[in-house]
PDB file of C-alpha atoms in Angstrom:
ATOM      1  CA  ALA A   1      -0.526  -0.734  -0.045  1.00 34.00           C
ATOM      2  CA  LYS A   2       1.202   2.977  -0.715  1.00 38.00           C
ATOM      3  CA  VAL A   3       2.172   6.532   1.789  1.00 44.00           C
ATOM      4  CA  ARG A   4      -0.889   8.146   2.032  1.00 59.00           C
ATOM      5  CA  GLY A   5       1.539  12.184   2.707  1.00 79.00           C
ATOM      6  CA  ARG A   6       4.893  11.857   4.407  1.00 90.00           C
ATOM      7  CA  SER A   7       5.993  13.375   7.363  1.00 94.00           C
ATOM      8  CA  THR A   8       8.524  16.143   7.364  1.00 92.00           C
ATOM      9  CA  ASP A   9      10.521  13.845   9.917  1.00 96.00           C
ATOM     10  CA  PRO A  10      13.456  12.340   8.597  1.00 96.00           C
ATOM     11  CA  ARG A  11      12.574   9.522  11.734  1.00 97.00           C
ATOM     12  CA  ALA A  12       9.744   8.433   9.773  1.00 97.00           C
ATOM     13  CA  ASP A  13      12.718   7.015   7.224  1.00 96.00           C
ATOM     14  CA  ALA A  14      14.735   5.597   8.872  1.00 97.00           C
ATOM     15  CA  ASP A  15      15.803   1.553   8.428  1.00 96.00           C
ATOM     16  CA  GLN A  16      14.421   0.345  12.817  1.00 96.00           C
ATOM     17  CA  PHE A  17      10.492   1.003  10.595  1.00 97.00           C
ATOM     18  CA  LYS A  18       9.589  -1.808   8.213  1.00 95.00           C
ATOM     19  CA  ASP A  19       6.338  -0.164   8.353  1.00 96.00           C
ATOM     20  CA  LYS A  20       7.115   3.146   6.161  1.00 95.00           C
ATOM     21  CA  ASN A  21       2.895   3.500   6.565  1.00 95.00           C
ATOM     22  CA  PHE A  22       2.742   3.564   9.910  1.00 96.00           C
ATOM     23  CA  SER A  23       6.144   5.349  11.021  1.00 97.00           C
ATOM     24  CA  HIS A  24       4.727   8.321   8.310  1.00 96.00           C
ATOM     25  CA  GLN A  25       1.439   8.446   9.766  1.00 96.00           C
ATOM     26  CA  LEU A  26       2.975   8.705  13.379  1.00 97.00           C
ATOM     27  CA  PHE A  27       5.022  11.533  13.092  1.00 97.00           C
ATOM     28  CA  ILE A  28       2.504  13.127  10.522  1.00 97.00           C
ATOM     29  CA  GLU A  29       0.309  13.510  14.147  1.00 97.00           C
ATOM     30  CA  LYS A  30       2.949  14.328  16.095  1.00 97.00           C
ATOM     31  CA  GLU A  31       3.740  17.591  13.493  1.00 95.00           C
ATOM     32  CA  SER A  32      -0.157  18.015  13.064  1.00 96.00           C
ATOM     33  CA  LEU A  33      -0.497  17.884  17.050  1.00 97.00           C
ATOM     34  CA  GLU A  34      -1.589  22.028  18.954  1.00 96.00           C
ATOM     35  CA  MET A  35      -0.344  22.935  21.782  1.00 95.00           C
ATOM     36  CA  GLU A  36      -1.779  25.180  24.707  1.00 94.00           C
ATOM     37  CA  TYR A  37      -0.137  27.020  27.192  1.00 92.00           C
ATOM     38  CA  LYS A  38      -0.747  25.720  30.596  1.00 94.00           C
ATOM     39  CA  SER A  39       0.350  27.561  33.604  1.00 94.00           C
ATOM     40  CA  TYR A  40       2.702  25.855  36.064  1.00 94.00           C
ATOM     41  CA  ILE A  41       4.013  23.742  32.549  1.00 95.00           C
ATOM     42  CA  GLY A  42       4.164  25.102  29.775  1.00 93.00           C
ATOM     43  CA  TRP A  43       2.792  23.643  27.467  1.00 93.00           C
ATOM     44  CA  ARG A  44       0.298  20.626  26.769  1.00 96.00           C
ATOM     45  CA  PRO A  45      -0.870  19.286  23.272  1.00 97.00           C
ATOM     46  CA  LYS A  46      -5.291  19.855  22.645  1.00 97.00           C
ATOM     47  CA  VAL A  47      -6.817  16.801  22.892  1.00 98.00           C
ATOM     48  CA  VAL A  48      -7.479  14.680  20.106  1.00 98.00           C
ATOM     49  CA  ASN A  49      -8.057  11.149  18.790  1.00 98.00           C
ATOM     50  CA  LEU A  50      -6.122   9.333  16.169  1.00 97.00           C
ATOM     51  CA  LYS A  51      -5.051   6.456  14.894  1.00 97.00           C
ATOM     52  CA  TYR A  52      -1.723   5.961  16.736  1.00 98.00           C
ATOM     53  CA  THR A  53      -1.641   9.104  18.933  1.00 98.00           C
ATOM     54  CA  ASN A  54      -4.641   9.884  21.747  1.00 98.00           C
ATOM     55  CA  ILE A  55      -4.267  13.060  24.206  1.00 98.00           C
ATOM     56  CA  GLU A  56      -6.997  12.676  26.820  1.00 98.00           C
ATOM     57  CA  LYS A  57      -8.287  15.324  29.642  1.00 97.00           C
ATOM     58  CA  PRO A  58      -7.919  16.239  32.155  1.00 96.00           C
ATOM     59  CA  TYR A  59      -3.514  16.939  31.947  1.00 98.00           C
ATOM     60  CA  ASN A  60      -3.982  16.432  27.880  1.00 98.00           C
ATOM     61  CA  ALA A  61      -1.951  13.798  28.249  1.00 98.00           C
ATOM     62  CA  ARG A  62      -1.276  10.465  25.923  1.00 98.00           C
ATOM     63  CA  SER A  63      -3.036   7.763  26.325  1.00 98.00           C
ATOM     64  CA  SER A  64      -2.160   4.425  27.438  1.00 98.00           C
ATOM     65  CA  VAL A  65      -2.846   1.037  27.883  1.00 98.00           C
ATOM     66  CA  LEU A  66      -4.800   0.299  31.779  1.00 98.00           C
ATOM     67  CA  GLN A  67      -5.486   4.397  32.102  1.00 98.00           C
ATOM     68  CA  ASN A  68      -5.849   5.269  35.860  1.00 98.00           C
ATOM     69  CA  LEU A  69      -4.568   8.016  37.729  1.00 98.00           C
ATOM     70  CA  SER A  70      -5.016   6.138  40.793  1.00 95.00           C
ATOM     71  CA  ASP A  71      -3.390   3.868  42.908  1.00 97.00           C
ATOM     72  CA  SER A  72      -1.455   3.764  39.436  1.00 98.00           C
ATOM     73  CA  THR A  73       2.683   3.724  38.745  1.00 98.00           C
ATOM     74  CA  TRP A  74       2.832   7.502  36.599  1.00 98.00           C
ATOM     75  CA  PHE A  75       5.465   7.881  34.828  1.00 98.00           C
ATOM     76  CA  PHE A  76       7.485  11.454  34.179  1.00 98.00           C
ATOM     77  CA  GLY A  77       9.683  12.692  30.916  1.00 98.00           C
ATOM     78  CA  GLY A  78      10.512  14.084  27.755  1.00 98.00           C
ATOM     79  CA  SER A  79       9.588  13.455  24.112  1.00 98.00           C
ATOM     80  CA  THR A  80      11.017   9.030  25.336  1.00 98.00           C
ATOM     81  CA  ILE A  81       8.014   8.201  27.882  1.00 98.00           C
ATOM     82  CA  TRP A  82       5.970  10.051  26.134  1.00 98.00           C
ATOM     83  CA  GLY A  83       6.957   8.544  23.333  1.00 98.00           C
ATOM     84  CA  ILE A  84       8.002   9.670  19.563  1.00 98.00           C
ATOM     85  CA  GLY A  85       8.281   7.005  17.447  1.00 97.00           C
ATOM     86  CA  SER A  86       5.386   4.793  19.302  1.00 98.00           C
ATOM     87  CA  SER A  87       2.036   4.113  18.768  1.00 98.00           C
ATOM     88  CA  ASP A  88       0.063   4.910  22.460  1.00 98.00           C
ATOM     89  CA  LYS A  89       0.052   1.140  22.565  1.00 98.00           C
ATOM     90  CA  GLY A  90       3.896   1.307  22.656  1.00 98.00           C
ATOM     91  CA  THR A  91       5.394   3.899  24.621  1.00 98.00           C
ATOM     92  CA  ILE A  92       7.372   2.771  27.851  1.00 98.00           C
ATOM     93  CA  PRO A  93       3.990   3.036  29.897  1.00 98.00           C
ATOM     94  CA  SER A  94       1.636   0.803  27.527  1.00 98.00           C
ATOM     95  CA  LEU A  95       3.986  -1.885  27.680  1.00 98.00           C
ATOM     96  CA  TYR A  96       4.777  -1.227  31.412  1.00 98.00           C
ATOM     97  CA  ALA A  97       1.116  -1.749  32.384  1.00 98.00           C
ATOM     98  CA  SER A  98       0.222  -4.396  29.693  1.00 98.00           C
ATOM     99  CA  LYS A  99       3.998  -6.898  30.287  1.00 98.00           C
ATOM    100  CA  SER A 100       3.336  -5.976  34.213  1.00 97.00           C
ATOM    101  CA  ASN A 101      -0.610  -5.602  34.077  1.00 97.00           C
ATOM    102  CA  SER A 102      -0.058  -2.551  36.717  1.00 97.00           C
ATOM    103  CA  PRO A 103      -2.390   0.370  35.540  1.00 98.00           C
ATOM    104  CA  VAL A 104      -0.504   4.109  34.423  1.00 98.00           C
ATOM    105  CA  PHE A 105      -1.080   7.434  33.253  1.00 98.00           C
ATOM    106  CA  ASN A 106       1.641   9.376  31.437  1.00 98.00           C
ATOM    107  CA  PHE A 107       2.506  12.176  31.906  1.00 98.00           C
ATOM    108  CA  GLY A 108       4.830  12.621  29.913  1.00 98.00           C
ATOM    109  CA  GLU A 109       5.233  15.589  27.168  1.00 98.00           C
ATOM    110  CA  GLN A 110       7.889  16.645  24.415  1.00 97.00           C
ATOM    111  CA  SER A 111      10.373  19.370  24.718  1.00 94.00           C
ATOM    112  CA  TRP A 112      10.255  18.657  29.279  1.00 97.00           C
ATOM    113  CA  GLN A 113      12.655  18.730  31.285  1.00 96.00           C
ATOM    114  CA  SER A 114      12.662  17.505  35.206  1.00 98.00           C
ATOM    115  CA  ARG A 115      11.430  20.466  36.775  1.00 98.00           C
ATOM    116  CA  GLN A 116       8.262  20.860  34.244  1.00 98.00           C
ATOM    117  CA  SER A 117       7.649  17.402  35.366  1.00 98.00           C
ATOM    118  CA  LEU A 118       8.041  18.546  39.229  1.00 98.00           C
ATOM    119  CA  ASN A 119       5.134  21.697  38.901  1.00 98.00           C
ATOM    120  CA  GLN A 120       2.718  18.908  37.269  1.00 98.00           C
ATOM    121  CA  LEU A 121       3.379  15.816  40.421  1.00 98.00           C
ATOM    122  CA  ILE A 122       2.739  18.654  42.238  1.00 98.00           C
ATOM    123  CA  SER A 123      -0.602  19.454  40.434  1.00 98.00           C
ATOM    124  CA  ALA A 124      -1.633  16.792  40.177  1.00 98.00           C
ATOM    125  CA  ILE A 125      -1.375  15.523  44.225  1.00 97.00           C
ATOM    126  CA  GLY A 126      -3.134  19.052  44.429  1.00 97.00           C
ATOM    127  CA  ASP A 127      -5.918  17.171  42.230  1.00 97.00           C
ATOM    128  CA  GLY A 128      -6.432  14.641  44.785  1.00 97.00           C
ATOM    129  CA  HIS A 129      -5.107  11.931  42.977  1.00 97.00           C
ATOM    130  CA  GLN A 130      -2.387   9.064  43.924  1.00 97.00           C
ATOM    131  CA  PRO A 131      -0.302   7.018  43.118  1.00 98.00           C
ATOM    132  CA  LYS A 132       1.188   3.947  44.054  1.00 97.00           C
ATOM    133  CA  ILE A 133       4.271   4.900  41.760  1.00 97.00           C
ATOM    134  CA  ILE A 134       6.255   7.916  40.674  1.00 98.00           C
ATOM    135  CA  ILE A 135       8.700   6.991  38.219  1.00 98.00           C
ATOM    136  CA  PHE A 136      10.955  10.077  36.514  1.00 98.00           C
ATOM    137  CA  TYR A 137      13.160   9.465  33.582  1.00 98.00           C
ATOM    138  CA  ASP A 138      15.757  12.505  33.377  1.00 98.00           C
ATOM    139  CA  GLY A 139      18.695  13.653  31.922  1.00 97.00           C
ATOM    140  CA  VAL A 140      18.237  14.475  28.282  1.00 96.00           C
ATOM    141  CA  ASN A 141      16.225  17.044  28.502  1.00 96.00           C
ATOM    142  CA  ASP A 142      17.650  19.446  30.781  1.00 97.00           C
ATOM    143  CA  LEU A 143      21.298  19.326  29.695  1.00 95.00           C
ATOM    144  CA  ALA A 144      20.564  19.988  26.642  1.00 93.00           C
ATOM    145  CA  THR A 145      18.856  23.053  27.487  1.00 93.00           C
ATOM    146  CA  GLY A 146      20.041  23.833  30.172  1.00 94.00           C
ATOM    147  CA  CYS A 147      23.251  23.732  28.993  1.00 94.00           C
ATOM    148  CA  LYS A 148      22.788  25.895  25.726  1.00 92.00           C
ATOM    149  CA  THR A 149      25.158  28.563  24.966  1.00 91.00           C
ATOM    150  CA  GLU A 150      22.274  31.635  24.227  1.00 87.00           C
ATOM    151  CA  TYR A 151      21.066  30.903  27.920  1.00 81.00           C
ATOM    152  CA  ASN A 152      22.305  31.850  31.261  1.00 78.00           C
ATOM    153  CA  GLU A 153      20.001  31.629  33.537  1.00 76.00           C
ATOM    154  CA  ILE A 154      19.018  28.056  35.173  1.00 74.00           C
ATOM    155  CA  PRO A 155      16.646  26.254  35.705  1.00 73.00           C
ATOM    156  CA  VAL A 156      15.367  27.318  31.393  1.00 72.00           C
ATOM    157  CA  HIS A 157      12.576  25.376  29.611  1.00 77.00           C
ATOM    158  CA  SER A 158      13.227  25.141  26.021  1.00 65.00           C
ATOM    159  CA  ARG A 159      11.080  27.831  25.063  1.00 61.00           C
ATOM    160  CA  GLN A 160      12.321  30.302  27.219  1.00 63.00           C
ATOM    161  CA  ASN A 161      14.210  32.387  23.925  1.00 64.00           C
ATOM    162  CA  MET A 162      11.397  31.317  21.558  1.00 59.00           C
ATOM    163  CA  PHE A 163       8.441  33.124  23.519  1.00 59.00           C
ATOM    164  CA  SER A 164      10.543  36.131  24.479  1.00 61.00           C
ATOM    165  CA  THR A 165      12.098  36.655  21.455  1.00 59.00           C
ATOM    166  CA  TYR A 166       9.074  37.152  19.320  1.00 55.00           C
ATOM    167  CA  ILE A 167       7.183  39.209  21.767  1.00 55.00           C
ATOM    168  CA  LYS A 168      10.049  41.504  21.539  1.00 58.00           C
ATOM    169  CA  ASP A 169       9.985  41.406  17.774  1.00 59.00           C
ATOM    170  CA  LYS A 170       6.337  42.790  17.813  1.00 58.00           C
ATOM    171  CA  ARG A 171       5.694  44.662  20.936  1.00 55.00           C
ATOM    172  CA  GLU A 172       5.047  47.425  18.833  1.00 52.00           C
ATOM    173  CA  ILE A 173       1.823  46.243  17.051  1.00 53.00           C
ATOM    174  CA  ILE A 174       0.983  43.075  19.219  1.00 53.00           C
ATOM    175  CA  ASN A 175      -1.403  42.982  22.223  1.00 59.00           C
ATOM    176  CA  THR A 176      -2.674  41.587  25.067  1.00 58.00           C
ATOM    177  CA  ASN A 177      -5.443  38.867  23.010  1.00 57.00           C
ATOM    178  CA  LYS A 178      -2.438  39.312  19.819  1.00 58.00           C
ATOM    179  CA  ILE A 179      -0.218  37.543  23.072  1.00 57.00           C
ATOM    180  CA  ILE A 180      -2.238  34.740  24.336  1.00 54.00           C
ATOM    181  CA  LYS A 181      -3.094  33.504  20.673  1.00 55.00           C
ATOM    182  CA  PHE A 182       0.411  32.945  20.645  1.00 56.00           C
ATOM    183  CA  LEU A 183       1.241  31.622  23.372  1.00 55.00           C
ATOM    184  CA  LEU A 184      -1.393  28.695  21.623  1.00 53.00           C
ATOM    185  CA  GLU A 185      -0.071  28.708  18.165  1.00 54.00           C
ATOM    186  CA  PRO A 186       1.111  25.083  17.571  1.00 50.00           C
ATOM    187  CA  TYR A 187       4.202  23.949  18.365  1.00 45.00           C
ATOM    188  CA  SER A 188       4.980  23.366  14.823  1.00 43.00           C
ATOM    189  CA  GLY A 189       4.248  27.059  13.256  1.00 46.00           C
ATOM    190  CA  LEU A 190       6.847  29.026  16.274  1.00 43.00           C
ATOM    191  CA  GLN A 191       9.203  27.136  14.830  1.00 44.00           C
ATOM    192  CA  ARG A 192       8.643  28.220  11.922  1.00 43.00           C
ATOM    193  CA  LYS A 193       8.477  32.014  12.432  1.00 44.00           C
ATOM    194  CA  LEU A 194      12.036  31.968  14.413  1.00 40.00           C
ATOM    195  CA  SER A 195      15.237  32.843  13.490  1.00 38.00           C
ATOM    196  CA  LYS A 196      17.726  30.145  11.532  1.00 40.00           C
ATOM    197  CA  LYS A 197      19.893  30.930  14.535  1.00 42.00           C
ATOM    198  CA  ARG A 198      17.477  28.511  15.954  1.00 42.00           C
ATOM    199  CA  SER A 199      17.807  25.110  14.938  1.00 45.00           C
ATOM    200  CA  PRO A 200      19.427  21.957  16.191  1.00 47.00           C
ATOM    201  CA  GLU A 201      22.020  22.241  14.041  1.00 47.00           C
ATOM    202  CA  ASN A 202      23.584  25.112  14.649  1.00 48.00           C
ATOM    203  CA  TRP A 203      23.230  24.981  18.824  1.00 56.00           C
ATOM    204  CA  ASN A 204      25.978  25.432  20.626  1.00 87.00           C
ATOM    205  CA  TYR A 205      26.788  23.772  24.667  1.00 92.00           C
ATOM    206  CA  ASP A 206      28.698  25.753  26.325  1.00 92.00           C
ATOM    207  CA  CYS A 207      28.517  23.146  29.969  1.00 94.00           C
ATOM    208  CA  ILE A 208      30.854  21.193  28.243  1.00 91.00           C
ATOM    209  CA  HIS A 209      34.057  23.720  28.889  1.00 92.00           C
ATOM    210  CA  ASP A 210      32.039  25.501  31.280  1.00 94.00           C
ATOM    211  CA  THR A 211      32.459  23.171  34.631  1.00 94.00           C
ATOM    212  CA  LYS A 212      30.306  25.678  36.630  1.00 95.00           C
ATOM    213  CA  LYS A 213      26.889  26.446  34.849  1.00 96.00           C
ATOM    214  CA  ALA A 214      27.306  21.858  34.644  1.00 96.00           C
ATOM    215  CA  ASN A 215      27.095  21.924  37.723  1.00 97.00           C
ATOM    216  CA  SER A 216      24.600  24.172  37.567  1.00 97.00           C
ATOM    217  CA  VAL A 217      22.103  22.038  35.507  1.00 97.00           C
ATOM    218  CA  ALA A 218      23.641  18.317  37.450  1.00 98.00           C
ATOM    219  CA  SER A 219      22.444  20.434  40.434  1.00 98.00           C
ATOM    220  CA  HIS A 220      19.429  21.521  39.549  1.00 98.00           C
ATOM    221  CA  LEU A 221      18.078  17.985  38.563  1.00 98.00           C
ATOM    222  CA  VAL A 222      19.183  16.368  40.953  1.00 98.00           C
ATOM    223  CA  ASN A 223      17.602  18.746  43.298  1.00 98.00           C
ATOM    224  CA  ASN A 224      14.172  18.033  41.460  1.00 98.00           C
ATOM    225  CA  TRP A 225      14.435  14.796  41.883  1.00 98.00           C
ATOM    226  CA  TYR A 226      14.932  14.964  45.259  1.00 98.00           C
ATOM    227  CA  SER A 227      11.785  17.393  45.666  1.00 98.00           C
ATOM    228  CA  ALA A 228       9.727  15.139  43.377  1.00 98.00           C
ATOM    229  CA  TYR A 229      11.382  11.908  46.094  1.00 98.00           C
ATOM    230  CA  LEU A 230      10.294  14.541  48.935  1.00 98.00           C
ATOM    231  CA  VAL A 231       6.531  15.274  47.640  1.00 98.00           C
ATOM    232  CA  SER A 232       6.394  11.262  47.507  1.00 98.00           C
ATOM    233  CA  LYS A 233       7.308  10.215  50.615  1.00 97.00           C
ATOM    234  CA  ALA A 234       4.527  12.359  51.767  1.00 97.00           C
ATOM    235  CA  ASN A 235       1.956  10.615  50.105  1.00 97.00           C
ATOM    236  CA  LYS A 236       3.199   6.923  50.926  1.00 96.00           C
ATOM    237  CA  ALA A 237       4.187   6.412  46.712  1.00 97.00           C
ATOM    238  CA  ARG A 238       7.468   4.881  46.183  1.00 96.00           C
ATOM    239  CA  PHE A 239       9.535   7.170  43.399  1.00 97.00           C
ATOM    240  CA  ILE A 240      12.906   5.814  41.275  1.00 98.00           C
ATOM    241  CA  ALA A 241      15.244   8.602  39.734  1.00 98.00           C
ATOM    242  CA  ILE A 242      16.626   7.287  36.388  1.00 98.00           C
ATOM    243  CA  LEU A 243      19.214   8.727  34.755  1.00 98.00           C
ATOM    244  CA  GLN A 244      18.147   8.063  31.132  1.00 98.00           C
ATOM    245  CA  PRO A 245      19.920   6.145  28.121  1.00 97.00           C
ATOM    246  CA  TYR A 246      21.385   7.735  25.045  1.00 96.00           C
ATOM    247  CA  ASN A 247      23.132   7.085  22.137  1.00 95.00           C
ATOM    248  CA  LYS A 248      26.603   6.471  22.228  1.00 93.00           C
ATOM    249  CA  ASN A 249      27.781   6.009  18.710  1.00 92.00           C
ATOM    250  CA  VAL A 250      25.955   9.455  17.622  1.00 88.00           C
ATOM    251  CA  ILE A 251      28.385  12.041  16.957  1.00 84.00           C
ATOM    252  CA  SER A 252      26.968  14.884  17.931  1.00 85.00           C
ATOM    253  CA  LYS A 253      28.107  17.520  20.085  1.00 85.00           C
ATOM    254  CA  GLU A 254      24.367  16.600  22.572  1.00 87.00           C
ATOM    255  CA  LYS A 255      26.899  13.420  22.868  1.00 90.00           C
ATOM    256  CA  GLU A 256      29.659  15.325  25.029  1.00 90.00           C
ATOM    257  CA  LEU A 257      27.930  17.095  26.574  1.00 93.00           C
ATOM    258  CA  PHE A 258      25.990  13.944  28.151  1.00 94.00           C
ATOM    259  CA  GLN A 259      30.029  12.132  28.614  1.00 94.00           C
ATOM    260  CA  LYS A 260      30.871  15.363  30.872  1.00 94.00           C
ATOM    261  CA  ILE A 261      27.634  15.342  33.266  1.00 96.00           C
ATOM    262  CA  TYR A 262      26.185  12.291  33.407  1.00 97.00           C
ATOM    263  CA  PRO A 263      28.688  12.132  35.470  1.00 97.00           C
ATOM    264  CA  LEU A 264      28.668  15.090  37.470  1.00 97.00           C
ATOM    265  CA  ILE A 265      24.701  14.077  38.252  1.00 98.00           C
ATOM    266  CA  LYS A 266      25.736  11.134  39.268  1.00 97.00           C
ATOM    267  CA  LYS A 267      28.497  12.685  41.576  1.00 97.00           C
ATOM    268  CA  LEU A 268      26.157  14.741  43.281  1.00 97.00           C
ATOM    269  CA  ILE A 269      23.685  11.984  44.034  1.00 97.00           C
ATOM    270  CA  LYS A 270      26.445  10.150  45.974  1.00 96.00           C
ATOM    271  CA  GLN A 271      26.585  13.476  48.128  1.00 96.00           C
ATOM    272  CA  LYS A 272      23.013  13.009  48.682  1.00 95.00           C
ATOM    273  CA  CYS A 273      23.179  10.096  49.940  1.00 93.00           C
ATOM    274  CA  LEU A 274      25.075  11.295  52.760  1.00 94.00           C
ATOM    275  CA  LEU A 275      22.709  12.767  53.552  1.00 93.00           C
ATOM    276  CA  ASP A 276      19.278  10.946  52.686  1.00 95.00           C
ATOM    277  CA  LYS A 277      20.862   7.026  52.166  1.00 93.00           C
ATOM    278  CA  GLU A 278      16.348   5.959  51.046  1.00 95.00           C
ATOM    279  CA  PHE A 279      16.857   8.610  48.488  1.00 96.00           C
ATOM    280  CA  CYS A 280      20.334   7.227  47.246  1.00 93.00           C
ATOM    281  CA  SER A 281      18.223   3.831  46.654  1.00 94.00           C
ATOM    282  CA  THR A 282      15.178   5.108  44.407  1.00 96.00           C
ATOM    283  CA  PHE A 283      18.388   6.681  42.374  1.00 97.00           C
ATOM    284  CA  VAL A 284      19.060   4.151  38.640  1.00 97.00           C
ATOM    285  CA  ASP A 285      21.823   4.827  36.451  1.00 98.00           C
ATOM    286  CA  GLY A 286      19.882   3.871  33.267  1.00 98.00           C
ATOM    287  CA  SER A 287      22.589   5.536  31.037  1.00 97.00           C
ATOM    288  CA  LYS A 288      23.831   1.550  29.492  1.00 94.00           C
ATOM    289  CA  TRP A 289      20.101  -0.074  29.722  1.00 97.00           C
ATOM    290  CA  ILE A 290      20.069  -0.499  25.629  1.00 97.00           C
ATOM    291  CA  ASN A 291      22.943  -1.779  24.049  1.00 94.00           C
ATOM    292  CA  PRO A 292      23.599   1.568  20.977  1.00 87.00           C
ATOM    293  CA  ASN A 293      25.190  -1.281  18.806  1.00 90.00           C
ATOM    294  CA  SER A 294      20.874  -2.477  18.651  1.00 94.00           C
ATOM    295  CA  ASN A 295      19.908  -0.582  16.797  1.00 94.00           C
ATOM    296  CA  TYR A 296      17.223   0.255  18.915  1.00 97.00           C
ATOM    297  CA  PHE A 297      17.947   3.932  18.708  1.00 97.00           C
ATOM    298  CA  LEU A 298      15.978   6.207  16.160  1.00 96.00           C
ATOM    299  CA  ASP A 299      18.272   9.326  17.152  1.00 95.00           C
ATOM    300  CA  ILE A 300      20.135  10.131  20.467  1.00 94.00           C
ATOM    301  CA  CYS A 301      17.704   8.938  22.258  1.00 96.00           C
ATOM    302  CA  HIS A 302      14.729   8.533  21.220  1.00 97.00           C
ATOM    303  CA  LEU A 303      13.184   5.013  20.931  1.00 97.00           C
ATOM    304  CA  ILE A 304      11.308   2.068  18.311  1.00 97.00           C
ATOM    305  CA  GLN A 305       9.479  -0.010  20.400  1.00 97.00           C
ATOM    306  CA  GLU A 306      11.904  -2.672  20.875  1.00 97.00           C
ATOM    307  CA  GLY A 307      13.943   0.256  22.697  1.00 98.00           C
ATOM    308  CA  ASN A 308      10.800   0.616  24.896  1.00 98.00           C
ATOM    309  CA  ASP A 309      10.220  -2.285  25.320  1.00 98.00           C
ATOM    310  CA  VAL A 310      13.354  -2.997  26.969  1.00 98.00           C
ATOM    311  CA  VAL A 311      13.065  -0.675  29.834  1.00 98.00           C
ATOM    312  CA  ALA A 312       9.621  -1.275  30.388  1.00 98.00           C
ATOM    313  CA  GLU A 313      11.546  -4.158  31.381  1.00 98.00           C
ATOM    314  CA  LYS A 314      13.540  -3.216  33.240  1.00 98.00           C
ATOM    315  CA  ILE A 315      11.459  -1.162  35.711  1.00 98.00           C
ATOM    316  CA  ILE A 316       9.409  -3.582  36.057  1.00 97.00           C
ATOM    317  CA  ASN A 317      12.397  -5.265  37.114  1.00 96.00           C
ATOM    318  CA  LEU A 318      13.414  -2.092  39.679  1.00 95.00           C
ATOM    319  CA  THR A 319       9.818  -1.973  41.437  1.00 93.00           C
ATOM    320  CA  LYS A 320       9.952  -6.036  41.378  1.00 89.00           C
ATOM    321  CA  LYS A 321      13.789  -5.326  43.221  1.00 84.00           C
ATOM    322  CA  PHE A 322      12.268  -2.203  45.802  1.00 75.00           C
ATOM    323  CA  GLY A 323       9.166  -4.220  46.917  1.00 70.00           C
ATOM    324  CA  GLU A 324       6.356  -2.271  48.718  1.00 46.00           C
ATOM    325  CA  ASN A 325       8.727  -1.032  50.962  1.00 42.00           C
ATOM    326  CA  TYR A 326      11.987   0.083  49.947  1.00 40.00           C
TER     327      TYR A 326
END
């Protein structure tokens, strides 16, 4: 059968996808998502019902197998947890649910960092929902955004300059209604309006040479995990912080960045261990979970469903290992 439309994302043509009809439809759906501004967390896609991608209320989160908010496992993270490269049924949370027969909720979001996940966790707890297990799967987004040369202050999310630059450029003609309309624009539309200086191939990372900034980025990530751990503990939920794997076979600035800062993160975790041994036991270095020669990576960090399957199995083993009380 012929592909009915082609995605502009080159990953849709990756060799890992045997069914190009599926992969192109999947990425077309991702590109079609309209984003809306959400207080304290930044953005979420609008509710939509597509073939492979479904976004549902109450949190505009991606649909999962055995989805449930109460007494379930909550997953937080960026686009790898959200599920770029997979259908709803092939995300890490969905595969975890299918294999463990346990309810889940996928709070992951494209481009999100640990601070946004922490804010979303606080909001969901504030709404009265009670999780059983809380999982933070982070690393790539915190480093890849926080370490960009264009950002001097930490913490920062990936669209700060996009918002600021657009509003500044339009300040003489823009009014309140136009600002609101801008904030509700789809991310893809926003990207096209911005200068080529902000395209990924032109990003530079000063953390590679700036040790002070590198330590600041690592410190914020670890402290966000620690805050999430305290919130989890106060609500009698188990907490697991996972340092996510990345593709060590990719030649990129990001890989050099991760090789420098991942050891700093693990060093800071050890320092936290001296103050709180219980928190120490919740941290897992998952950076080597995926064999770079497995062909499961689509890029520096995103996985096809078979890679998500490996991660889901690892997390199931972790929850078994920790038991009901860790």
